[in-house]
Coordinates of C-alpha atoms and ligand atoms in Angstrom, one line a residue:
X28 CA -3.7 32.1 120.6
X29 CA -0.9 31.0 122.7
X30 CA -2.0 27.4 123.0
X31 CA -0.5 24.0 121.7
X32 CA -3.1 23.4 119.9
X33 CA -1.7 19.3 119.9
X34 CA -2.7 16.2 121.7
X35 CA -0.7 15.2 124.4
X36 CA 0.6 11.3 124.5
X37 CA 3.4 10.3 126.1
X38 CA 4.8 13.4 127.9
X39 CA 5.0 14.8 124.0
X40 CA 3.1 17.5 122.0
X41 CA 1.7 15.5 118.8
X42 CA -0.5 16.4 115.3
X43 CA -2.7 13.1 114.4
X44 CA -1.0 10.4 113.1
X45 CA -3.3 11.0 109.7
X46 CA -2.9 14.7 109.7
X47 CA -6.5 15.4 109.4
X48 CA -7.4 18.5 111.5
X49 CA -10.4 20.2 112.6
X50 CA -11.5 23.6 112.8
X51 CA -13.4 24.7 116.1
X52 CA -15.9 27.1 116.0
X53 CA -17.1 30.1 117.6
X54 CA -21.1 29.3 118.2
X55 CA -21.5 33.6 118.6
X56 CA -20.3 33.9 114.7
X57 CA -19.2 30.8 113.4
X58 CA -15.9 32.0 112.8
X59 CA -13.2 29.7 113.5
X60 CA -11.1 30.1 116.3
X61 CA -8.8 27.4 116.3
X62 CA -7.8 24.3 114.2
X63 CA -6.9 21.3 116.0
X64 CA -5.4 17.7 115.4
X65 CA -8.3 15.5 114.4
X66 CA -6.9 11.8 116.1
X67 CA -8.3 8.6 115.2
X68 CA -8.2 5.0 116.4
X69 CA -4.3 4.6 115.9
X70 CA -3.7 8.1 118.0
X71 CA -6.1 6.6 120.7
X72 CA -4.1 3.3 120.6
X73 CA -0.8 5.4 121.3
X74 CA -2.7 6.9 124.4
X75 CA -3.5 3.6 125.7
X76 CA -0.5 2.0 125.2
X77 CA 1.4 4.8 126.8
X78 CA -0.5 5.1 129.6
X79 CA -0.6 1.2 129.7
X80 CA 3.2 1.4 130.4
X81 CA 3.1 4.0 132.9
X82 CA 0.6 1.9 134.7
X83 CA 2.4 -0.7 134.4
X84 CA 5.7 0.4 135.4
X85 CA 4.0 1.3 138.8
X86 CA 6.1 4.7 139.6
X87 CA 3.3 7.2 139.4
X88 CA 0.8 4.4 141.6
X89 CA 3.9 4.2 144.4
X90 CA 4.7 7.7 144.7
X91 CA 3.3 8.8 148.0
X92 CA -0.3 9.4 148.0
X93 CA 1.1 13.3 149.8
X94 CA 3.4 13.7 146.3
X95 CA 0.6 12.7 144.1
X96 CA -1.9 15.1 146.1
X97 CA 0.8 18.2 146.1
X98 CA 1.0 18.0 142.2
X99 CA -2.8 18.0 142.2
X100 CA -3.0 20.9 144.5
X101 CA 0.1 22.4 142.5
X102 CA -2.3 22.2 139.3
X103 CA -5.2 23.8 140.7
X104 CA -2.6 27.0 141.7
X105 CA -2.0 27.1 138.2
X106 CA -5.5 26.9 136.8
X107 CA -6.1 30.2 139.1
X108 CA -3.3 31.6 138.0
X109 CA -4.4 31.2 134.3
X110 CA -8.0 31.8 135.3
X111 CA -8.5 34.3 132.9
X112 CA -7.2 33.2 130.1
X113 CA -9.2 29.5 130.5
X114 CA -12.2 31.6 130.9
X115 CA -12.0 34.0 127.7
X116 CA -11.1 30.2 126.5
X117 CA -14.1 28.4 127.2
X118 CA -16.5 31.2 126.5
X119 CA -14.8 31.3 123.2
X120 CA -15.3 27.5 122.3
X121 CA -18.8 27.4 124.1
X122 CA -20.8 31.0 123.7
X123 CA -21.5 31.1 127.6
X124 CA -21.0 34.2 129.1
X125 CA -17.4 35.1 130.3
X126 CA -18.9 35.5 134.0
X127 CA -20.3 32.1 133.9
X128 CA -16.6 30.6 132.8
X129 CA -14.9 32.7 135.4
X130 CA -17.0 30.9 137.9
X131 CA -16.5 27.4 136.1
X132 CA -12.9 28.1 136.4
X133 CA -13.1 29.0 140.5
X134 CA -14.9 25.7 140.5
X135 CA -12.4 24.0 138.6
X136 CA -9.5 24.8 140.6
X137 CA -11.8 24.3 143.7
X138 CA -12.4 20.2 142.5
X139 CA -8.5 20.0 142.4
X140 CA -7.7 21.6 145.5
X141 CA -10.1 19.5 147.2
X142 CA -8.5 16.5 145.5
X143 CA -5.6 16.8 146.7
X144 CA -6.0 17.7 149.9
X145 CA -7.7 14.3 149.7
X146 CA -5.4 12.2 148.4
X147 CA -3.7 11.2 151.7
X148 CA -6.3 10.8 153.9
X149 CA -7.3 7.3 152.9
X150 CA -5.3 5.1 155.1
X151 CA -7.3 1.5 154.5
X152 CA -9.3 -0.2 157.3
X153 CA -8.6 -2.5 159.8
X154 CA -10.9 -5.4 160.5
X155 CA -11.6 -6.9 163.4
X156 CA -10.3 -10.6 162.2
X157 CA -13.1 -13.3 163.4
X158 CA -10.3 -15.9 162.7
X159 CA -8.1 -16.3 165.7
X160 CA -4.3 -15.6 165.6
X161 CA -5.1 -13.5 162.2
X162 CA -4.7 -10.4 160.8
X163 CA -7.1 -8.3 158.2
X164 CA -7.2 -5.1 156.6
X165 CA -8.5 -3.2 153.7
X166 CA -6.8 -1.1 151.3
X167 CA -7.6 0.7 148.1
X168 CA -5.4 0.5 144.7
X169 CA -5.8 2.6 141.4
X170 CA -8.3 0.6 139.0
X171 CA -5.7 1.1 136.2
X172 CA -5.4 2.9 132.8
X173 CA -9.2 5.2 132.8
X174 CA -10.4 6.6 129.6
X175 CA -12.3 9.6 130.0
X176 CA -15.1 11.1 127.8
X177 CA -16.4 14.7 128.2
X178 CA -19.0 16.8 126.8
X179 CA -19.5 20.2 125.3
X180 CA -21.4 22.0 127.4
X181 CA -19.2 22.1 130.6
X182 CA -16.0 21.2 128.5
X183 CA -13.2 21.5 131.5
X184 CA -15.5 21.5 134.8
X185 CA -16.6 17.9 133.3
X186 CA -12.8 17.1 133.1
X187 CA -11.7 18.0 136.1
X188 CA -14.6 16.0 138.2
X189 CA -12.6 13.1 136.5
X190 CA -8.8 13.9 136.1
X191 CA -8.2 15.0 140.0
X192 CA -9.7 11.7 141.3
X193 CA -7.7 9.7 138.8
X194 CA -4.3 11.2 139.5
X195 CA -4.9 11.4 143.2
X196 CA -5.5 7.7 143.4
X197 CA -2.6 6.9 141.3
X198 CA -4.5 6.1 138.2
X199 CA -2.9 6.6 134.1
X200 CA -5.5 7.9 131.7
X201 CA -6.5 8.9 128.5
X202 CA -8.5 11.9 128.1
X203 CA -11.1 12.6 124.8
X204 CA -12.6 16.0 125.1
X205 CA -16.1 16.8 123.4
X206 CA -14.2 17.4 119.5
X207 CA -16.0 20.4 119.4
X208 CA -15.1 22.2 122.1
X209 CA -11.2 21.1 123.1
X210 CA -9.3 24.6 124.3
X211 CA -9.8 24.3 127.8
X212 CA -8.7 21.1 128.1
X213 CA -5.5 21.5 126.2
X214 CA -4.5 24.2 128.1
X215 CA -5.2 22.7 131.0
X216 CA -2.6 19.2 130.0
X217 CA 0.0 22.2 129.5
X218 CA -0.6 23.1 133.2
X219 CA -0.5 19.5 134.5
X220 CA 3.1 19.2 132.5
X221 CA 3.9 22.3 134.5
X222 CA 2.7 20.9 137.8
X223 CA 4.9 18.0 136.9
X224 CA 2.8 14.3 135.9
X225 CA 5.4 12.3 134.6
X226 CA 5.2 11.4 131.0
X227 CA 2.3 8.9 129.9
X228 CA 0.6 9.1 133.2
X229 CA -2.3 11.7 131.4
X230 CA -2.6 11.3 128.3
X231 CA -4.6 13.9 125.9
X232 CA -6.7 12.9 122.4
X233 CA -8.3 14.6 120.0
X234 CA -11.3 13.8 117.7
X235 CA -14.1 12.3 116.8
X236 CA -16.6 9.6 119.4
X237 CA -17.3 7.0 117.3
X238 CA -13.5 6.7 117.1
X239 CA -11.6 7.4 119.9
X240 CA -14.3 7.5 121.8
X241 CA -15.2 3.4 120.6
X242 CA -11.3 2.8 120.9
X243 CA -11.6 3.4 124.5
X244 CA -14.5 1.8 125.0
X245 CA -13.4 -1.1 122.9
X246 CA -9.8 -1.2 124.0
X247 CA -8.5 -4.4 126.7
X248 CA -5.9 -2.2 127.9
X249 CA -8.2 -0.1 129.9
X250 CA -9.5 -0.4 133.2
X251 CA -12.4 1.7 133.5
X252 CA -14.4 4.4 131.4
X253 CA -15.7 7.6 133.0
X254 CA -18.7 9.3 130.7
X255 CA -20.3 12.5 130.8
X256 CA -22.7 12.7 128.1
X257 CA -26.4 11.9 126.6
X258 CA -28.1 8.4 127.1
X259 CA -27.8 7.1 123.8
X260 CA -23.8 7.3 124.4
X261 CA -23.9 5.7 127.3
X262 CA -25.7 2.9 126.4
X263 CA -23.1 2.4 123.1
X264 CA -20.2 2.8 125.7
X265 CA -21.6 -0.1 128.4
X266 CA -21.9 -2.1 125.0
X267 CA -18.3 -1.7 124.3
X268 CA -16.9 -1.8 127.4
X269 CA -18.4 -5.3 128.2
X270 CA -15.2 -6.8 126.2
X271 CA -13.5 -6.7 129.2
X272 CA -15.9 -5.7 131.8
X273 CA -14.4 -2.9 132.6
X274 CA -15.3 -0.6 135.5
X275 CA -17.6 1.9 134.6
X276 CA -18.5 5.6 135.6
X277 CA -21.4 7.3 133.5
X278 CA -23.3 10.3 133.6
X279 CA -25.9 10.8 131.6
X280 CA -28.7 13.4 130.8
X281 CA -31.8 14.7 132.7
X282 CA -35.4 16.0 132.7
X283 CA -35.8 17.8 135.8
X284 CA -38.8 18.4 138.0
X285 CA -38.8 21.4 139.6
X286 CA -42.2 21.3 142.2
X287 CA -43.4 24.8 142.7
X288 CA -45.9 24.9 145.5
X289 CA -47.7 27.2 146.2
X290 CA -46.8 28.3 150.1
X291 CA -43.0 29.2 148.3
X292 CA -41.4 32.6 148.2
X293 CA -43.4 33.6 144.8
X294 CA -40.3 35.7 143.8
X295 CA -37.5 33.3 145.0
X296 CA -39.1 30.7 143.2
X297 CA -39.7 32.7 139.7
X298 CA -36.2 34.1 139.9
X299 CA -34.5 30.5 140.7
X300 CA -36.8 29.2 138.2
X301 CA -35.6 31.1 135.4
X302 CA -32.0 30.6 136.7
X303 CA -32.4 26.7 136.8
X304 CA -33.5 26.3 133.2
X305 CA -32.0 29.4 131.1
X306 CA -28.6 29.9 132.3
X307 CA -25.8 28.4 129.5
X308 CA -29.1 28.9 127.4
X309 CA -30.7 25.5 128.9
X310 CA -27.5 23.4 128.0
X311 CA -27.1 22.1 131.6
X312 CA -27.5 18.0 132.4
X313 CA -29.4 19.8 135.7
X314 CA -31.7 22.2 134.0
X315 CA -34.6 22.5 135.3
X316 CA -36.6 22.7 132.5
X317 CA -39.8 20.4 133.4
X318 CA -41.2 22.9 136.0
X319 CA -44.6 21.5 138.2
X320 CA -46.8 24.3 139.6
X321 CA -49.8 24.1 142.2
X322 CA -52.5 25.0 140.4
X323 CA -53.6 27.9 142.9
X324 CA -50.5 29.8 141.8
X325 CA -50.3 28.4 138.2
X326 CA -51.3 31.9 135.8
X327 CA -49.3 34.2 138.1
X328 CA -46.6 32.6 138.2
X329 CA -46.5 32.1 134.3
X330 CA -47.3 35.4 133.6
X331 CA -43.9 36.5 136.1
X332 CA -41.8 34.2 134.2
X333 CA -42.8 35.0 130.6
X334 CA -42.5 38.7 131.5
X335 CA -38.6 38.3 132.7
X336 CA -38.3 35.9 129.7
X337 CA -38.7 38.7 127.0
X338 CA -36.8 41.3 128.9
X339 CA -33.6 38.7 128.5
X340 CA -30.5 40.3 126.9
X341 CA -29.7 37.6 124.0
X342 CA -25.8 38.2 122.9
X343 CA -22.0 37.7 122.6
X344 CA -20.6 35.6 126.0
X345 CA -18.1 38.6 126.0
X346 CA -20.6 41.6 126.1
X347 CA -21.4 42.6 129.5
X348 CA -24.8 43.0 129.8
X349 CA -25.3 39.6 128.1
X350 CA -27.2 37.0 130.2
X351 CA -27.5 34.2 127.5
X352 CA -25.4 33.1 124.6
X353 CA -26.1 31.1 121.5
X354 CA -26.6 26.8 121.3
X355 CA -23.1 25.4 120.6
X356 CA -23.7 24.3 117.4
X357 CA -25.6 24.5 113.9
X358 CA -26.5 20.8 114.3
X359 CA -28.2 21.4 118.2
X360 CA -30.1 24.4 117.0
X361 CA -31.9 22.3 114.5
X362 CA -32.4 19.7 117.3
X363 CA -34.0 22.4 119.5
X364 CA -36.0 23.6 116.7
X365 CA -37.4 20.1 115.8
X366 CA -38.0 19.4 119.6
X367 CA -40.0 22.9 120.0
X368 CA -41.9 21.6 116.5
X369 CA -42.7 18.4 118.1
X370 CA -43.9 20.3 121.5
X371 CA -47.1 22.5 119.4
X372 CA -47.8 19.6 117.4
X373 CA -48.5 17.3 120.9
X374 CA -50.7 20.6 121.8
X375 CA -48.9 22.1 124.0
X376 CA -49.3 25.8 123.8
X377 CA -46.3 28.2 123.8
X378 CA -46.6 30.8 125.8
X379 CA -43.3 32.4 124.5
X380 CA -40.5 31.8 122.3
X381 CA -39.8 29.0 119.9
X382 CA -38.1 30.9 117.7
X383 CA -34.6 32.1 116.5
X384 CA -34.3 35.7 117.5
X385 CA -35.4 38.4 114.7
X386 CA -32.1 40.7 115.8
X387 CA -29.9 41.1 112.7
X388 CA -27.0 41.2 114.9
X389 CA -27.4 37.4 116.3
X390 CA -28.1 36.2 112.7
X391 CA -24.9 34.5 112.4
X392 CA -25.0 32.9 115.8
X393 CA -26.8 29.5 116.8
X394 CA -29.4 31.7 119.0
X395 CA -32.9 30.5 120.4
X396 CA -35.4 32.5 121.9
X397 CA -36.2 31.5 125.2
X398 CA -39.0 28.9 125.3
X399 CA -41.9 28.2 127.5
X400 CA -44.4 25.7 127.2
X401 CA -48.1 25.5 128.8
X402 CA -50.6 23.2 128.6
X403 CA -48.4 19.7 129.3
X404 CA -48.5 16.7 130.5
X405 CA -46.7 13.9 131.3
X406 CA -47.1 11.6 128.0
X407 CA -45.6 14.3 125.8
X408 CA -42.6 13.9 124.1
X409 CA -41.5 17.3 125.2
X410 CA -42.1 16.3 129.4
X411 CA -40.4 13.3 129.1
X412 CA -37.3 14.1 126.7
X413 CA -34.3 16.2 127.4
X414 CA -34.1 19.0 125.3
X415 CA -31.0 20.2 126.1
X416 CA -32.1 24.4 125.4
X417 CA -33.5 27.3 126.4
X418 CA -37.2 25.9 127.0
X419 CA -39.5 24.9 129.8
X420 CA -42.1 22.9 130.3
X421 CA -44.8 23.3 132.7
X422 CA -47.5 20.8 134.2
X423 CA -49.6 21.9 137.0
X424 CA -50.9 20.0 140.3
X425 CA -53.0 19.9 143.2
X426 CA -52.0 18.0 145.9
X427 CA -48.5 17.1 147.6
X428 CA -48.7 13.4 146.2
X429 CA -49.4 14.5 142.7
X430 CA -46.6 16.6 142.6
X431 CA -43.8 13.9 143.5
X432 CA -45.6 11.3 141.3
X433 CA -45.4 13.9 138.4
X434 CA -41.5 14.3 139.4
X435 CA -40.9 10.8 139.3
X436 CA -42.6 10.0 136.2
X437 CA -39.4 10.1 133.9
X438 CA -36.8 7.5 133.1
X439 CA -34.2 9.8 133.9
X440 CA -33.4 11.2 137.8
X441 CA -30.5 13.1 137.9
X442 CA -31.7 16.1 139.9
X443 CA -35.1 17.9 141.2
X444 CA -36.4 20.7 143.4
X445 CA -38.9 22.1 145.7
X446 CA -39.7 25.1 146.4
X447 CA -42.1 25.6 149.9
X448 CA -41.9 27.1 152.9
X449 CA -43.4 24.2 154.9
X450 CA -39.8 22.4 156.3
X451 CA -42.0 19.2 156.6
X452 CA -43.5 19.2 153.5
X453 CA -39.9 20.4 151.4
X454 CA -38.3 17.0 153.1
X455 CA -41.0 14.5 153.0
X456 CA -41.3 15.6 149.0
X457 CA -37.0 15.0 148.8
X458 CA -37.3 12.0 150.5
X459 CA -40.1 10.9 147.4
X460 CA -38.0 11.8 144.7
X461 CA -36.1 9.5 143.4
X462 CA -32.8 11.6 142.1
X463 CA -29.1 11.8 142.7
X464 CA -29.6 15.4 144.4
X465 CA -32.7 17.4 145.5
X466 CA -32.6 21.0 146.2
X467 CA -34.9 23.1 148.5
X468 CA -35.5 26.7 147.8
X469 CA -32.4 26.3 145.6
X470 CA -31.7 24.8 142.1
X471 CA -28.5 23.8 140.3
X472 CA -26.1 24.4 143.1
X473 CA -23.2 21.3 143.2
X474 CA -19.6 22.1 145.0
X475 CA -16.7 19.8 145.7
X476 CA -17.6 18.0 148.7
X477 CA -21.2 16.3 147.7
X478 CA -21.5 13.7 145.3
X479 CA -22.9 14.5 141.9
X480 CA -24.8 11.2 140.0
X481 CA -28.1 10.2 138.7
X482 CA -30.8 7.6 140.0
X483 CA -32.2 5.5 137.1
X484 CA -31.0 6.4 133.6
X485 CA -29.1 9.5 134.5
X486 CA -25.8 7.3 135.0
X487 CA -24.2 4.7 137.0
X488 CA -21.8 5.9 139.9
X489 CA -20.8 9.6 141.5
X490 CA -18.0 12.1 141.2
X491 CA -17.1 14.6 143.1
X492 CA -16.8 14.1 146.7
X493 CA -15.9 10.8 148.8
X494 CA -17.7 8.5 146.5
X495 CA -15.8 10.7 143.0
X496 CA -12.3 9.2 144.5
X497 CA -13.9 6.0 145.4
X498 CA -14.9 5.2 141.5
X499 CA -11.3 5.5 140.9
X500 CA -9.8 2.7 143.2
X501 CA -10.1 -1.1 143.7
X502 CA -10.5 -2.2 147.1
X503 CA -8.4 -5.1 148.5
X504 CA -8.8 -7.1 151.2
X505 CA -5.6 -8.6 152.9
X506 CA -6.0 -11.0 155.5
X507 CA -2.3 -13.1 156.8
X508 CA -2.7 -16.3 158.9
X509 CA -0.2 -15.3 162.0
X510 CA 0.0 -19.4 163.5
X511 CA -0.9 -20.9 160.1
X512 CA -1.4 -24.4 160.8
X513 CA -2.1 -27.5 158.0
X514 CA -5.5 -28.2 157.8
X515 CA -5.3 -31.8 157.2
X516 CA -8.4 -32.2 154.9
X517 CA -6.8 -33.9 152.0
Ligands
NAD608 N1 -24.9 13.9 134.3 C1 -24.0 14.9 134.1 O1 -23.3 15.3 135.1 C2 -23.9 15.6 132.8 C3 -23.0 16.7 132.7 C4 -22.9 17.3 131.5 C5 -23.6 16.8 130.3 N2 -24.4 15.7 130.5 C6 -25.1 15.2 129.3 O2 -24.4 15.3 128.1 C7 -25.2 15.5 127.0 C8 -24.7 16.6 126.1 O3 -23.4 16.4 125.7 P1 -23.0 15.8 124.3 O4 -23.9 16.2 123.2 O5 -21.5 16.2 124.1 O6 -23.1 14.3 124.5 P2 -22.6 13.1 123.6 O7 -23.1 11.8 124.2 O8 -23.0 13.3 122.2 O9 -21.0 13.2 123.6 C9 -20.3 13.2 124.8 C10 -18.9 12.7 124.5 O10 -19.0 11.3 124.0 C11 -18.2 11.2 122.8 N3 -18.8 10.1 122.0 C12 -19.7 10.2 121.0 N4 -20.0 9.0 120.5 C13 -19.2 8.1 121.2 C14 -19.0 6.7 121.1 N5 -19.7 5.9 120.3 N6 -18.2 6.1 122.0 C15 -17.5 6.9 122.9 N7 -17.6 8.2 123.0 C16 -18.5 8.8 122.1 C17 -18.3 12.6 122.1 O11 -17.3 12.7 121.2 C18 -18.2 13.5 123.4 O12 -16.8 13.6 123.7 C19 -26.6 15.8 127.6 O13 -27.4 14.6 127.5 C20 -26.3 16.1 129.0 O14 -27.4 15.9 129.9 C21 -24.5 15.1 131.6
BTL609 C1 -22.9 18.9 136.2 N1 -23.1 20.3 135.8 C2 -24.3 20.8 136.5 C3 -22.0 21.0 136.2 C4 -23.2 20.4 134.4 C5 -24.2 19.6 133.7 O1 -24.4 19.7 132.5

């Protein structure tokens, strides 16, 4: 593998300061594919402190917001350069299909294009003084030194939502990949040397959460944290972070409603059904998996979806034909298992699945059959948690005001979708539901432009978009007195 296989701090290429190291594995075979620097507290503490100083310093915040956005763009030429090789990469370290990480990658180099075409076009605001004889005007600053958490299951698309912002806007940062699936983002801190960041200004780590992970949290040299992960992450991360209040960007998990009525396309909605919920075998924040049918259409259309389901071609990410890979890991397989347990013994009834594959060859992968569930209701355990796999749930309704209620009825709210062919019905339903984005006749679509974030306890904050670059400034209002006079009060 032609890969550093290092963390990155300071503009240098570094093992842990321990010299512990970690071996990543394939999830198709449990081989191991790499073995990578396994960082602690004191490595995160070098991170911080370099990109303290390169905050500090203030060269990387003053060069023109045009320089900072042509090294952005200059990164995203590379990453389509190098597509193929990040892809094999990150199908590699995840199990999803090599077709699925050649369109991450089109979307990764699409978030830092768009970036940087971005990164000039924010020239402050003027305001309209009420003061006489006054001027008064708005302008935004980097927040500072950002440490940045990512998960597994998206390992570099995750990234990039929150490097480009960050180097747009002039930020330094620190960046701790998921520790079991770094390669993509390694490679892609050798591109952003290539593209030419100065030294310190983005900084890579290795390891585990609960320590580089806390250190960053924890740490009073940095200005804002920016988390992709589960809830019970999140909540540890606000905790920490409170030490210095720092700003903070969080995106958490989902249960996601998608309301099947019964005036939809039948075959659009089965198709984009199974879509929503099964592709990256269910590992999606988005995934549809809590999916709400009219009750009219409820049999058929759980009949169509448990036929496609066992025609499903279960394999390597690199095979082909292969339309769904293996769980990431030994311990989430168990965690799926448990949650598909914990789904019968409610009384739900499965109408499909929930099982590990009998096929000798996927023996030594992490594979799960793909689930469905019949017979729920709100109160379960499997409704209301996310289960992060290959399994659906599915509640049935009969009137437009159940359905949204259903939808609603979750602590999380991260995304939903309806599928009708009544306009006025599809928009008074999005207008109910009370998520960060609601598709119609579509599921699981994001891009660039519009902002990604969750109502409730999906997260706090957006990226991507307007709102993505906005998380990563500080906005500052500068008003001058032009006939300053004394005011004679004291
Ligand atoms: N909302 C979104 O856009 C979005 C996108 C992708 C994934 N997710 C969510 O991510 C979760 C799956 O990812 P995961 O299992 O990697 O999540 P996770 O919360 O276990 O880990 C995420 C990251 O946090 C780090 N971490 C763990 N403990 C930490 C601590 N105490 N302090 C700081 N960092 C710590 C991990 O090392 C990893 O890098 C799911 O809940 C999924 O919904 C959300
Ligand atoms: C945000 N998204 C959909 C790319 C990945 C969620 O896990």
């Amino acid at each position: 593998m032609d890969l550093k296989l290092q963390q990155y701090i300071n503009g240098e290429w570094v093992d842990a300061n321990s010299g512990n190291k970690r071996h990543i594995i394939n999830p198709f075979n449990q081989e191991i594919i790499a073995t990578v620097p396994e960082g602690d507290e004191s490595d995160a503490k070098a991170a911080i402190a370099a990109a303290r100083e390169a905050f500090d310093n203030g060269e990387w915040a003053s060069t023109p917001a045009t320089e900072r956005g042509t090294v952005v763009t200059r990164i995203a030429e590379l990453i389509e350069r190098d597509k193929e090789e990040l892809a094999y990469l990150e199908s590699l370290d995840t199990g999803k299909t090599v077709e699925e990480s050649r369109g991450d990658m089109e979307d990764i180099a699409g978030v830092f294009r768009y970036y940087g075409e971005l990164a000039d076009k924010d020239g402050g605001e003027l305001i309209d003084s009420p003061v006489p004889n006054s001027s008064s005007k708005v302008v935004h600053e980097p927040v500072g030194v950002c440490g940045q958490i990512t998960p597994w299951n998206y390992p570099l698309l995750q990234a990039s939502w929150k490097l480009a912002p960050a180097l747009v806007t002039g930020n330094t940062l620190i960046m701790k990949p998921s520790e079991i699936t770094p390669l993509t983002t390694i490679k892609v801190f050798e591109l952003m040397e290539e593209a030419g960041i100065p030294a310190g200004v983005a900084n890579l780590v290795l390891g585990a959460g609960n320590t580089i992970g806390s250190e960053l949290s924890g740490s009073t040299d940095v200005d804002l944290i920016s988390f992709t992960g589960g809830i019970a992450t999140g909540k540890k991360i606000m905790q920490a972070a409170s030490v210095n209040v720092k700003k903070l960007a969080l995106e958490l998990g989902g249960k996601n409603p998608n309301v099947i009525f019964a005036d939809a396309d039948f075959e659009l909605a089965v198709d984009q059904a199974l879509n929503g919920v099964f592709f990256h075998a269910g590992q999606i924040c988005s995934a549809g998996t809590r999916l709400i049918v009219e009750e009219s259409i409820h049999d058929e259309f759980v009949n169509a979806l448990v036929e496609r389901v066992k025609k499903f071609k279960l394999g390597s990410g690199f095979d082909e034909d292969t339309q769904m890979g293996p769980l990431i890991s030994a311990e989430h397989l168990e965690k799926v298992e448990k949650y598909v347990e914990a789904g019968v013994k409610e009384g739900a009834t499965l109408a499909v699945g929930g099982k590990r594959p009998e096929d000798p060859e996927l023996q030594k992968g992490f594979f799960y059959l793909p689930t469905i569930f019949t017979d729920c209701t709100t109160d379960m355990h499997i409704v209301q948690e996310e289960g992060f796999g290959p399994i659906i749930t599915v509640e049935k309704f009969s009137t437009e005001e159940e359905a949204t209620k259903l939808a609603n009825d979750s602590i999380y709210g991260l995304a939903g979708g309806v599928f009708t062919n009544d306009i006025a019905k599809a928009e008074r339903c999005a207008a109910k539901m009370r998520m960060g984005t609601v598709w119609i006749n579509e599921f699981n679509l994001y891009f660039p432009h519009a902002p990604w974030g969750g109502f409730k306890q999906s997260g706090i904050g957006r990226e991507l978009g307007r709102l993505g670059i906005e998380e990563y400034t500080e906005t500052k209002h500068i008003f001058q007195n032009l006939k300053p006079e004394p005011i004679n009060w004291f």
